[in-house]
Coordinates of N, CA and C in Angstrom, one line a residue:
F1 N -19.1 1.0 15.3 CA -18.5 0.7 14.1 C -18.2 -0.9 14.1
A2 N -17.7 -1.4 15.3 CA -17.4 -2.8 15.4 C -18.6 -3.6 15.2
K3 N -19.7 -3.2 15.9 CA -20.9 -4.0 15.7 C -21.4 -4.0 14.3
S4 N -21.4 -2.9 13.6 CA -21.9 -2.8 12.2 C -21.0 -3.7 11.3
A5 N -19.7 -3.6 11.6 CA -18.8 -4.4 10.8 C -19.0 -5.9 10.9
I6 N -19.3 -6.3 12.1 CA -19.6 -7.8 12.3 C -20.9 -8.2 11.6
T7 N -21.9 -7.2 11.6 CA -23.2 -7.5 10.9 C -22.9 -7.6 9.4
F8 N -22.2 -6.7 8.9 CA -21.8 -6.7 7.5 C -21.1 -8.0 7.1
M9 N -20.1 -8.4 7.9 CA -19.5 -9.7 7.7 C -20.4 -10.8 7.7
K10 N -21.3 -10.9 8.6 CA -22.3 -12.0 8.7 C -23.3 -12.0 7.6
D11 N -23.8 -10.8 7.2 CA -24.8 -10.8 6.2 C -24.1 -11.2 4.8
W12 N -22.9 -11.0 4.6 CA -22.3 -11.2 3.3 C -21.5 -12.5 3.3
G13 N -21.4 -13.2 4.4 CA -20.6 -14.4 4.5 C -19.1 -14.2 4.3
F14 N -18.5 -13.2 4.8 CA -17.1 -13.0 4.8 C -16.4 -13.8 5.9
D15 N -15.1 -14.0 5.6 CA -14.4 -14.7 6.6 C -13.6 -13.8 7.6
G16 N -13.9 -12.5 7.4 CA -13.1 -11.6 8.4 C -13.3 -10.2 7.9
I17 N -12.6 -9.2 8.6 CA -12.7 -7.8 8.4 C -11.3 -7.2 8.1
D18 N -11.3 -6.4 7.1 CA -10.1 -5.6 6.7 C -10.4 -4.1 7.0
V19 N -9.6 -3.5 7.8 CA -9.9 -2.1 8.2 C -8.9 -1.2 7.4
D20 N -9.5 -0.3 6.7 CA -8.6 0.7 6.0 C -8.7 2.1 6.6
W21 N -7.9 2.4 7.4 CA -7.8 3.6 8.2 C -6.6 4.4 7.6
E22 N -6.9 5.4 6.6 CA -5.9 6.2 6.1 C -6.0 7.7 6.5
Y23 N -5.1 8.1 7.4 CA -4.2 7.3 8.3 C -4.3 7.9 9.6
P24 N -4.0 7.2 10.7 CA -3.9 7.9 12.0 C -2.9 9.0 11.9
A25 N -3.4 10.2 12.3 CA -2.6 11.4 12.2 C -1.6 11.8 13.3
D26 N -1.9 11.1 14.4 CA -1.0 11.4 15.6 C -1.1 10.2 16.6
S27 N -0.4 10.3 17.7 CA -0.4 9.2 18.6 C -1.7 8.8 19.3
T28 N -2.5 9.9 19.4 CA -3.9 9.7 20.0 C -4.7 8.8 18.9
Q29 N -4.7 9.2 17.7 CA -5.4 8.4 16.7 C -4.8 7.0 16.6
A30 N -3.5 6.8 16.7 CA -2.9 5.5 16.6 C -3.4 4.6 17.7
T31 N -3.5 5.2 19.0 CA -4.0 4.5 20.2 C -5.5 4.1 19.9
N32 N -6.2 5.1 19.4 CA -7.6 4.8 19.2 C -7.8 3.7 18.1
M33 N -6.9 3.6 17.1 CA -6.9 2.5 16.1 C -6.8 1.2 16.8
I34 N -5.9 1.1 17.8 CA -5.6 -0.2 18.4 C -6.8 -0.5 19.3
L35 N -7.4 0.4 20.0 CA -8.7 0.2 20.7 C -9.7 -0.3 19.8
L36 N -9.9 0.3 18.7 CA -11.0 -0.1 17.8 C -10.7 -1.6 17.3
L37 N -9.4 -1.8 16.9 CA -9.1 -3.2 16.4 C -9.3 -4.2 17.5
K38 N -9.0 -3.9 18.7 CA -9.2 -4.9 19.8 C -10.7 -5.2 20.1
E39 N -11.5 -4.1 19.9 CA -13.0 -4.2 20.0 C -13.5 -5.1 18.9
I40 N -13.0 -5.0 17.7 CA -13.5 -5.8 16.6 C -13.0 -7.2 16.8
R41 N -11.8 -7.4 17.3 CA -11.2 -8.7 17.5 C -12.1 -9.4 18.6
S42 N -12.5 -8.7 19.6 CA -13.4 -9.2 20.7 C -14.7 -9.6 20.2
Q43 N -15.3 -8.8 19.3 CA -16.6 -9.1 18.8 C -16.5 -10.2 17.8
L44 N -15.4 -10.3 17.0 CA -15.3 -11.4 16.0 C -15.2 -12.8 16.9
D45 N -14.5 -12.7 17.9 CA -14.3 -14.0 18.7 C -15.7 -14.4 19.4
A46 N -16.4 -13.4 19.8 CA -17.8 -13.6 20.4 C -18.7 -14.2 19.4
Y47 N -18.7 -13.6 18.2 CA -19.6 -14.1 17.2 C -19.2 -15.5 16.8
A48 N -17.9 -15.8 16.7 CA -17.5 -17.1 16.4 C -17.9 -18.2 17.5
A49 N -17.8 -17.8 18.8 CA -18.2 -18.6 19.9 C -19.6 -19.0 19.8
Q50 N -20.5 -18.0 19.3 CA -21.9 -18.3 19.4 C -22.3 -19.0 18.1
Y51 N -21.8 -18.7 17.0 CA -22.3 -19.2 15.7 C -21.4 -20.2 14.9
A52 N -20.0 -20.1 15.2 CA -19.1 -21.0 14.5 C -18.0 -21.4 15.4
P53 N -18.4 -22.2 16.4 CA -17.3 -22.6 17.4 C -16.1 -23.2 16.8
G54 N -14.9 -22.6 17.3 CA -13.7 -23.2 16.6 C -13.2 -22.4 15.5
Y55 N -14.1 -21.7 14.9 CA -13.6 -20.9 13.7 C -12.9 -19.6 14.1
H56 N -11.9 -19.2 13.4 CA -11.1 -18.0 13.7 C -11.5 -17.0 12.5
F57 N -12.2 -16.0 12.7 CA -12.4 -15.0 11.8 C -11.2 -14.0 11.7
L58 N -10.8 -13.6 10.4 CA -9.6 -13.0 10.2 C -9.8 -11.4 10.5
L59 N -8.8 -10.7 11.0 CA -8.8 -9.4 11.1 C -7.4 -8.8 10.6
S60 N -7.5 -7.9 9.7 CA -6.4 -7.3 9.0 C -6.5 -5.8 8.8
I61 N -5.5 -5.1 8.4 CA -5.5 -3.7 8.0 C -4.9 -3.4 6.7
A62 N -5.2 -2.4 6.0 CA -4.5 -1.9 4.9 C -3.5 -0.9 5.5
A63 N -2.2 -1.3 5.4 CA -1.1 -0.6 6.1 C -0.4 0.4 5.2
P64 N 0.1 1.6 5.7 CA 0.9 2.5 4.8 C 2.3 2.1 4.7
A65 N 2.9 2.4 3.6 CA 4.3 2.0 3.3 C 5.2 3.4 3.3
G66 N 4.6 4.5 3.7 CA 5.3 5.7 3.8 C 5.6 6.0 5.2
P67 N 6.9 6.4 5.5 CA 7.4 6.6 6.8 C 6.6 7.7 7.6
E68 N 6.1 8.7 6.9 CA 5.4 9.7 7.5 C 4.1 9.2 8.2
H69 N 3.6 8.1 7.7 CA 2.3 7.5 8.2 C 2.7 6.3 9.1
Y70 N 3.5 5.4 8.7 CA 3.7 4.2 9.6 C 4.5 4.6 10.8
S71 N 5.3 5.6 10.9 CA 6.1 5.9 12.0 C 5.2 6.2 13.2
L72 N 3.9 6.5 12.9 CA 3.0 6.9 14.1 C 2.2 5.6 14.6
L73 N 2.3 4.5 13.9 CA 1.7 3.4 14.3 C 2.3 2.6 15.5
R74 N 1.4 1.9 16.2 CA 1.9 1.1 17.4 C 2.1 -0.4 16.8
F75 N 3.3 -0.6 16.3 CA 3.6 -1.8 15.7 C 3.3 -3.1 16.5
A76 N 3.9 -3.0 17.8 CA 3.8 -4.2 18.5 C 2.4 -4.5 18.8
D77 N 1.5 -3.6 19.1 CA 0.1 -3.8 19.3 C -0.6 -4.3 18.1
L78 N -0.2 -3.9 16.8 CA -0.8 -4.3 15.6 C -0.4 -5.8 15.4
G79 N 0.9 -6.2 15.8 CA 1.4 -7.5 15.6 C 0.6 -8.5 16.4
Q80 N 0.1 -8.0 17.6 CA -0.6 -8.9 18.5 C -2.1 -9.0 18.2
V81 N -2.7 -8.0 17.8 CA -4.2 -8.0 17.6 C -4.6 -8.4 16.2
L82 N -3.7 -8.3 15.1 CA -4.0 -8.6 13.8 C -3.5 -9.9 13.4
D83 N -4.3 -10.5 12.4 CA -3.8 -11.7 11.7 C -2.9 -11.4 10.6
Y84 N -3.2 -10.2 9.9 CA -2.4 -9.9 8.7 C -2.3 -8.3 8.6
V85 N -1.2 -7.8 8.1 CA -0.9 -6.5 7.8 C -0.8 -6.4 6.3
N86 N -1.8 -5.9 5.6 CA -1.7 -5.8 4.2 C -1.0 -4.5 3.8
L87 N 0.3 -4.6 3.4 CA 1.1 -3.4 3.2 C 0.9 -2.8 1.8
M88 N 0.4 -1.6 1.8 CA 0.1 -0.9 0.5 C 1.4 -0.4 -0.1
A89 N 2.2 -1.4 -0.7 CA 3.5 -1.2 -1.2 C 3.4 -0.7 -2.6
Y90 N 2.7 0.4 -2.9 CA 2.5 0.9 -4.2 C 2.1 2.4 -4.1
D91 N 1.9 3.1 -5.3 CA 1.7 4.5 -5.3 C 2.7 5.3 -4.6
Y92 N 4.0 4.9 -4.9 CA 5.0 5.7 -4.3 C 5.3 7.0 -5.0
A93 N 4.8 7.1 -6.3 CA 4.9 8.4 -7.0 C 3.6 8.5 -7.8
G94 N 3.2 9.8 -8.1 CA 2.0 10.0 -8.9 C 1.8 11.4 -9.2
S95 N 0.6 11.8 -9.4 CA 0.2 13.2 -9.8 C 0.6 14.2 -8.6
W96 N 0.7 13.7 -7.4 CA 1.1 14.5 -6.2 C 2.5 14.8 -6.2
S97 N 3.3 14.1 -6.9 CA 4.8 14.1 -6.8 C 5.5 15.3 -7.6
S98 N 6.6 15.7 -7.1 CA 7.3 16.8 -7.8 C 8.1 16.2 -9.1
F99 N 8.4 14.9 -9.0 CA 9.1 14.3 -10.0 C 8.5 12.9 -10.5
S100 N 8.7 12.5 -11.7 CA 8.3 11.2 -12.2 C 9.1 10.2 -11.3
G101 N 8.4 9.0 -10.9 CA 9.0 8.0 -10.1 C 8.4 6.7 -10.2
H102 N 9.1 5.8 -9.5 CA 8.7 4.4 -9.5 C 7.3 4.3 -8.8
D103 N 6.5 3.3 -9.1 CA 5.2 3.1 -8.5 C 5.3 2.2 -7.3
A104 N 6.3 1.2 -7.4 CA 6.4 0.2 -6.4 C 7.8 -0.4 -6.3
N105 N 8.8 0.4 -6.3 CA 10.2 -0.2 -6.2 C 10.5 -0.8 -4.9
L106 N 11.4 -1.8 -4.9 CA 11.7 -2.6 -3.8 C 12.7 -1.8 -2.9
F107 N 13.7 -1.2 -3.6 CA 14.7 -0.5 -2.8 C 14.9 1.0 -3.2
A108 N 15.5 1.8 -2.4 CA 15.8 3.2 -2.8 C 17.0 3.1 -3.8
N109 N 17.1 4.2 -4.6 CA 18.2 4.3 -5.6 C 18.9 5.6 -5.1
P110 N 19.9 5.5 -4.3 CA 20.7 6.7 -3.9 C 21.2 7.7 -5.0
S111 N 21.4 7.1 -6.2 CA 21.9 7.9 -7.2 C 20.8 8.6 -8.0
N112 N 19.6 8.2 -7.7 CA 18.4 8.9 -8.3 C 17.3 8.9 -7.3
P113 N 17.5 9.7 -6.2 CA 16.6 9.8 -5.1 C 15.2 10.3 -5.4
N114 N 15.1 11.2 -6.5 CA 13.8 11.7 -6.9 C 12.9 10.6 -7.5
A115 N 13.5 9.5 -8.0 CA 12.7 8.4 -8.7 C 12.2 7.5 -7.6
S116 N 12.8 7.5 -6.4 CA 12.4 6.5 -5.3 C 12.3 7.2 -4.0
P117 N 11.3 8.0 -3.9 CA 11.1 8.7 -2.5 C 10.7 7.7 -1.4
Y118 N 10.1 6.6 -1.8 CA 9.7 5.5 -0.9 C 10.3 4.2 -1.4
N119 N 10.3 3.3 -0.5 CA 10.7 1.9 -1.0 C 10.1 0.8 -0.1
T120 N 9.9 -0.3 -0.6 CA 9.2 -1.4 0.2 C 10.2 -2.0 1.2
D121 N 11.4 -2.1 0.9 CA 12.5 -2.7 1.9 C 12.4 -1.9 3.2
T122 N 12.5 -0.7 3.2 CA 12.6 0.1 4.4 C 11.3 0.0 5.2
A123 N 10.1 -0.1 4.4 CA 8.8 -0.1 5.1 C 8.7 -1.5 5.8
I124 N 9.0 -2.6 5.2 CA 8.9 -3.9 5.8 C 9.8 -4.0 7.0
K125 N 11.1 -3.5 6.9 CA 12.0 -3.6 8.1 C 11.4 -2.8 9.2
A126 N 10.9 -1.7 8.9 CA 10.2 -0.9 10.1 C 9.2 -1.6 10.8
Y127 N 8.3 -2.3 10.0 CA 7.2 -3.1 10.7 C 7.8 -4.2 11.5
I128 N 8.7 -4.9 10.9 CA 9.3 -6.1 11.6 C 10.1 -5.7 12.8
N129 N 10.9 -4.7 12.6 CA 11.7 -4.1 13.8 C 10.7 -3.6 14.9
G130 N 9.6 -3.1 14.5 CA 8.6 -2.6 15.5 C 7.8 -3.6 16.2
G131 N 7.9 -4.8 15.7 CA 7.2 -5.9 16.4 C 6.1 -6.6 15.7
V132 N 6.0 -6.4 14.4 CA 5.0 -7.1 13.6 C 5.7 -8.3 13.0
P133 N 5.2 -9.5 13.3 CA 5.9 -10.8 12.7 C 5.9 -10.8 11.3
A134 N 7.0 -11.2 10.6 CA 7.2 -11.2 9.2 C 6.1 -12.0 8.6
S135 N 5.6 -13.1 9.3 CA 4.6 -14.0 8.7 C 3.2 -13.4 8.6
K136 N 3.1 -12.2 9.2 CA 1.7 -11.5 9.1 C 1.7 -10.4 8.1
I137 N 2.9 -10.1 7.5 CA 2.9 -9.1 6.5 C 2.6 -9.6 5.1
V138 N 1.6 -9.0 4.5 CA 1.1 -9.4 3.1 C 1.6 -8.2 2.1
L139 N 2.4 -8.5 1.2 CA 2.8 -7.5 0.3 C 1.8 -7.1 -0.8
G140 N 1.3 -5.9 -0.8 CA 0.5 -5.5 -1.8 C 1.3 -4.9 -3.0
M141 N 0.8 -5.3 -4.2 CA 1.5 -4.9 -5.5 C 0.5 -4.4 -6.5
P142 N 0.8 -3.3 -7.2 CA -0.1 -2.7 -8.2 C -0.2 -3.5 -9.5
I143 N -1.3 -3.6 -10.1 CA -1.4 -4.2 -11.4 C -1.8 -3.1 -12.4
Y144 N -1.1 -2.0 -12.2 CA -1.2 -0.8 -13.1 C 0.0 0.1 -13.0
G145 N 0.2 1.0 -13.9 CA 1.2 1.9 -13.8 C 0.8 3.4 -13.8
R146 N 1.5 4.2 -13.1 CA 1.2 5.7 -13.2 C 2.0 6.5 -14.1
S147 N 1.3 7.3 -14.9 CA 2.1 8.0 -16.1 C 2.5 9.3 -15.7
F148 N 3.5 9.8 -16.4 CA 4.0 11.2 -16.3 C 4.3 11.7 -17.7
E149 N 3.8 12.8 -18.1 CA 4.0 13.4 -19.4 C 5.1 14.5 -19.4
G150 N 5.6 14.7 -20.5 CA 6.7 15.8 -20.6 C 7.8 15.7 -19.7
T151 N 8.3 14.4 -19.6 CA 9.4 14.2 -18.7 C 10.6 13.5 -19.6
T152 N 11.8 13.8 -19.1 CA 12.9 13.2 -19.9 C 13.4 11.9 -19.5
D153 N 12.9 11.4 -18.3 CA 13.3 10.2 -17.8 C 12.7 10.1 -16.4
I154 N 12.9 8.9 -15.6 CA 12.4 8.8 -14.4 C 13.3 9.5 -13.3
G155 N 12.5 10.1 -12.4 CA 13.2 11.0 -11.5 C 13.4 12.4 -11.9
K156 N 12.7 12.8 -13.0 CA 12.8 14.1 -13.6 C 11.5 14.9 -13.5
A157 N 11.5 16.2 -13.7 CA 10.3 17.0 -13.7 C 9.4 16.5 -14.8
Y158 N 8.0 16.8 -14.6 CA 7.0 16.4 -15.6 C 6.0 17.4 -15.8
S159 N 5.3 17.4 -16.8 CA 4.2 18.5 -17.0 C 2.8 18.1 -16.8
G160 N 2.5 16.8 -16.7 CA 1.2 16.3 -16.5 C 1.2 14.9 -16.4
I161 N -0.1 14.3 -16.2 CA -0.2 12.9 -16.1 C -1.0 12.2 -17.2
G162 N -1.7 12.9 -18.1 CA -2.3 12.4 -19.2 C -3.6 11.6 -18.9
S163 N -4.0 10.9 -19.8 CA -5.3 10.1 -19.7 C -4.9 8.7 -19.1
G164 N -5.9 7.8 -19.1 CA -5.5 6.6 -18.5 C -6.6 5.5 -18.8
S165 N -6.4 4.3 -18.3 CA -7.4 3.2 -18.5 C -8.7 3.4 -18.0
W166 N -8.8 3.9 -16.7 CA -9.9 4.1 -16.0 C -9.9 5.3 -15.1
E167 N -8.8 5.9 -15.1 CA -8.6 7.2 -14.3 C -7.4 7.9 -14.9
N168 N -7.4 9.2 -15.0 CA -6.2 9.9 -15.6 C -5.0 9.6 -14.8
G169 N -4.0 9.3 -15.6 CA -2.7 9.0 -15.1 C -2.5 7.6 -14.6
I170 N -3.4 6.8 -14.8 CA -3.4 5.3 -14.4 C -3.7 4.4 -15.5
W171 N -2.7 3.5 -15.8 CA -2.8 2.6 -17.0 C -2.8 1.1 -16.5
D172 N -3.8 0.2 -16.9 CA -3.8 -1.1 -16.5 C -2.6 -1.8 -17.0
Y173 N -2.1 -2.7 -16.2 CA -0.9 -3.5 -16.6 C -1.1 -4.2 -17.9
K174 N -2.2 -4.6 -18.2 CA -2.4 -5.4 -19.5 C -2.1 -4.5 -20.8
V175 N -2.2 -3.3 -20.7 CA -2.1 -2.3 -21.9 C -0.7 -1.8 -21.9
L176 N 0.2 -2.2 -21.0 CA 1.6 -1.7 -20.9 C 2.6 -2.7 -21.4
P177 N 3.7 -2.3 -22.1 CA 4.0 -1.0 -22.4 C 3.2 -0.4 -23.6
K178 N 2.9 0.9 -23.6 CA 2.1 1.5 -24.7 C 3.0 1.5 -26.0
A179 N 2.4 1.6 -27.1 CA 3.1 1.5 -28.4 C 4.1 2.7 -28.4
G180 N 5.3 2.3 -28.8 CA 6.4 3.2 -29.0 C 7.2 3.3 -27.7
A181 N 6.8 2.8 -26.6 CA 7.5 2.8 -25.4 C 8.4 1.6 -25.2
T182 N 9.6 1.8 -24.5 CA 10.5 0.8 -24.2 C 10.6 0.5 -22.7
V183 N 10.6 -0.8 -22.4 CA 10.6 -1.1 -21.0 C 12.1 -0.9 -20.4
K184 N 12.2 -0.3 -19.3 CA 13.5 -0.2 -18.7 C 13.5 -0.7 -17.3
Y185 N 14.6 -1.1 -16.8 CA 14.8 -1.6 -15.5 C 15.8 -0.9 -14.6
D186 N 15.5 -0.5 -13.5 CA 16.3 0.1 -12.5 C 16.8 -1.0 -11.6
S187 N 18.1 -1.3 -11.9 CA 18.7 -2.5 -11.2 C 19.0 -2.3 -9.7
V188 N 19.0 -1.0 -9.3 CA 19.3 -0.6 -7.9 C 18.0 -0.6 -7.2
A189 N 17.0 0.1 -7.7 CA 15.6 0.2 -7.1 C 14.9 -1.1 -7.2
K190 N 15.3 -1.9 -8.3 CA 14.5 -3.1 -8.6 C 13.1 -2.8 -9.0
G191 N 13.1 -1.9 -10.0 CA 11.7 -1.5 -10.4 C 11.7 -1.3 -12.0
Y192 N 10.7 -1.8 -12.6 CA 10.5 -1.6 -14.1 C 9.6 -0.5 -14.4
Y193 N 9.8 0.1 -15.5 CA 9.0 1.2 -16.1 C 9.2 1.3 -17.5
S194 N 8.3 2.0 -18.2 CA 8.3 2.1 -19.7 C 8.4 3.6 -20.0
Y195 N 9.2 3.9 -21.1 CA 9.4 5.3 -21.5 C 9.4 5.5 -23.0
D196 N 8.7 6.5 -23.5 CA 8.6 6.8 -24.9 C 9.3 8.1 -25.1
P197 N 10.6 8.1 -25.7 CA 11.3 9.3 -25.8 C 10.7 10.3 -26.8
S198 N 9.9 9.7 -27.7 CA 9.3 10.7 -28.7 C 8.2 11.5 -28.2
S199 N 7.4 10.8 -27.4 CA 6.2 11.6 -26.7 C 6.5 12.1 -25.3
K200 N 7.7 11.6 -24.8 CA 8.2 12.0 -23.5 C 7.2 11.7 -22.4
E201 N 6.6 10.5 -22.6 CA 5.7 9.8 -21.6 C 6.4 8.7 -20.9
L202 N 6.3 8.8 -19.6 CA 6.9 7.6 -18.8 C 5.7 6.9 -18.1

């Protein structure tokens, strides 16, 4: 894999490689992930030494923001081998959820936990406390919203996700809020959402 990734990077003129491993399922896979990243780093450096002396090719990963996934990662090793950790701080709620919820809230809302099952603050602190330098963390943010139909508000039960801009249940940011919807702000979770009480779509 490492060799083919380097070839792909060379053929397309990229300045590095971003690995999207979703997700290491146990400690063995987490260790294998580090071994893979170290091998890619070694081959990136070897390629640079031969063809671009002095140049540093970048190595990053798409990193999970859910504790059930990031708790398995070897943070300190990631902090050493990677240039950047691209935190997927979005998709905190969607069609898989039991309740309507925020897509990318900053904090949890203890008074409405169903609306904020995940939060960015806790994830970032976990990575930093585990040994990933804050300077290497890149915050990913969505340019879309996830919809919930037949719901009375955020953090409530819903009946479906409806249509979308390019996939059911997903609406591009540029078309939001939809006609008839009102933008609301959760000042605790630090998250915006729109809701139409007549259609009961969030």
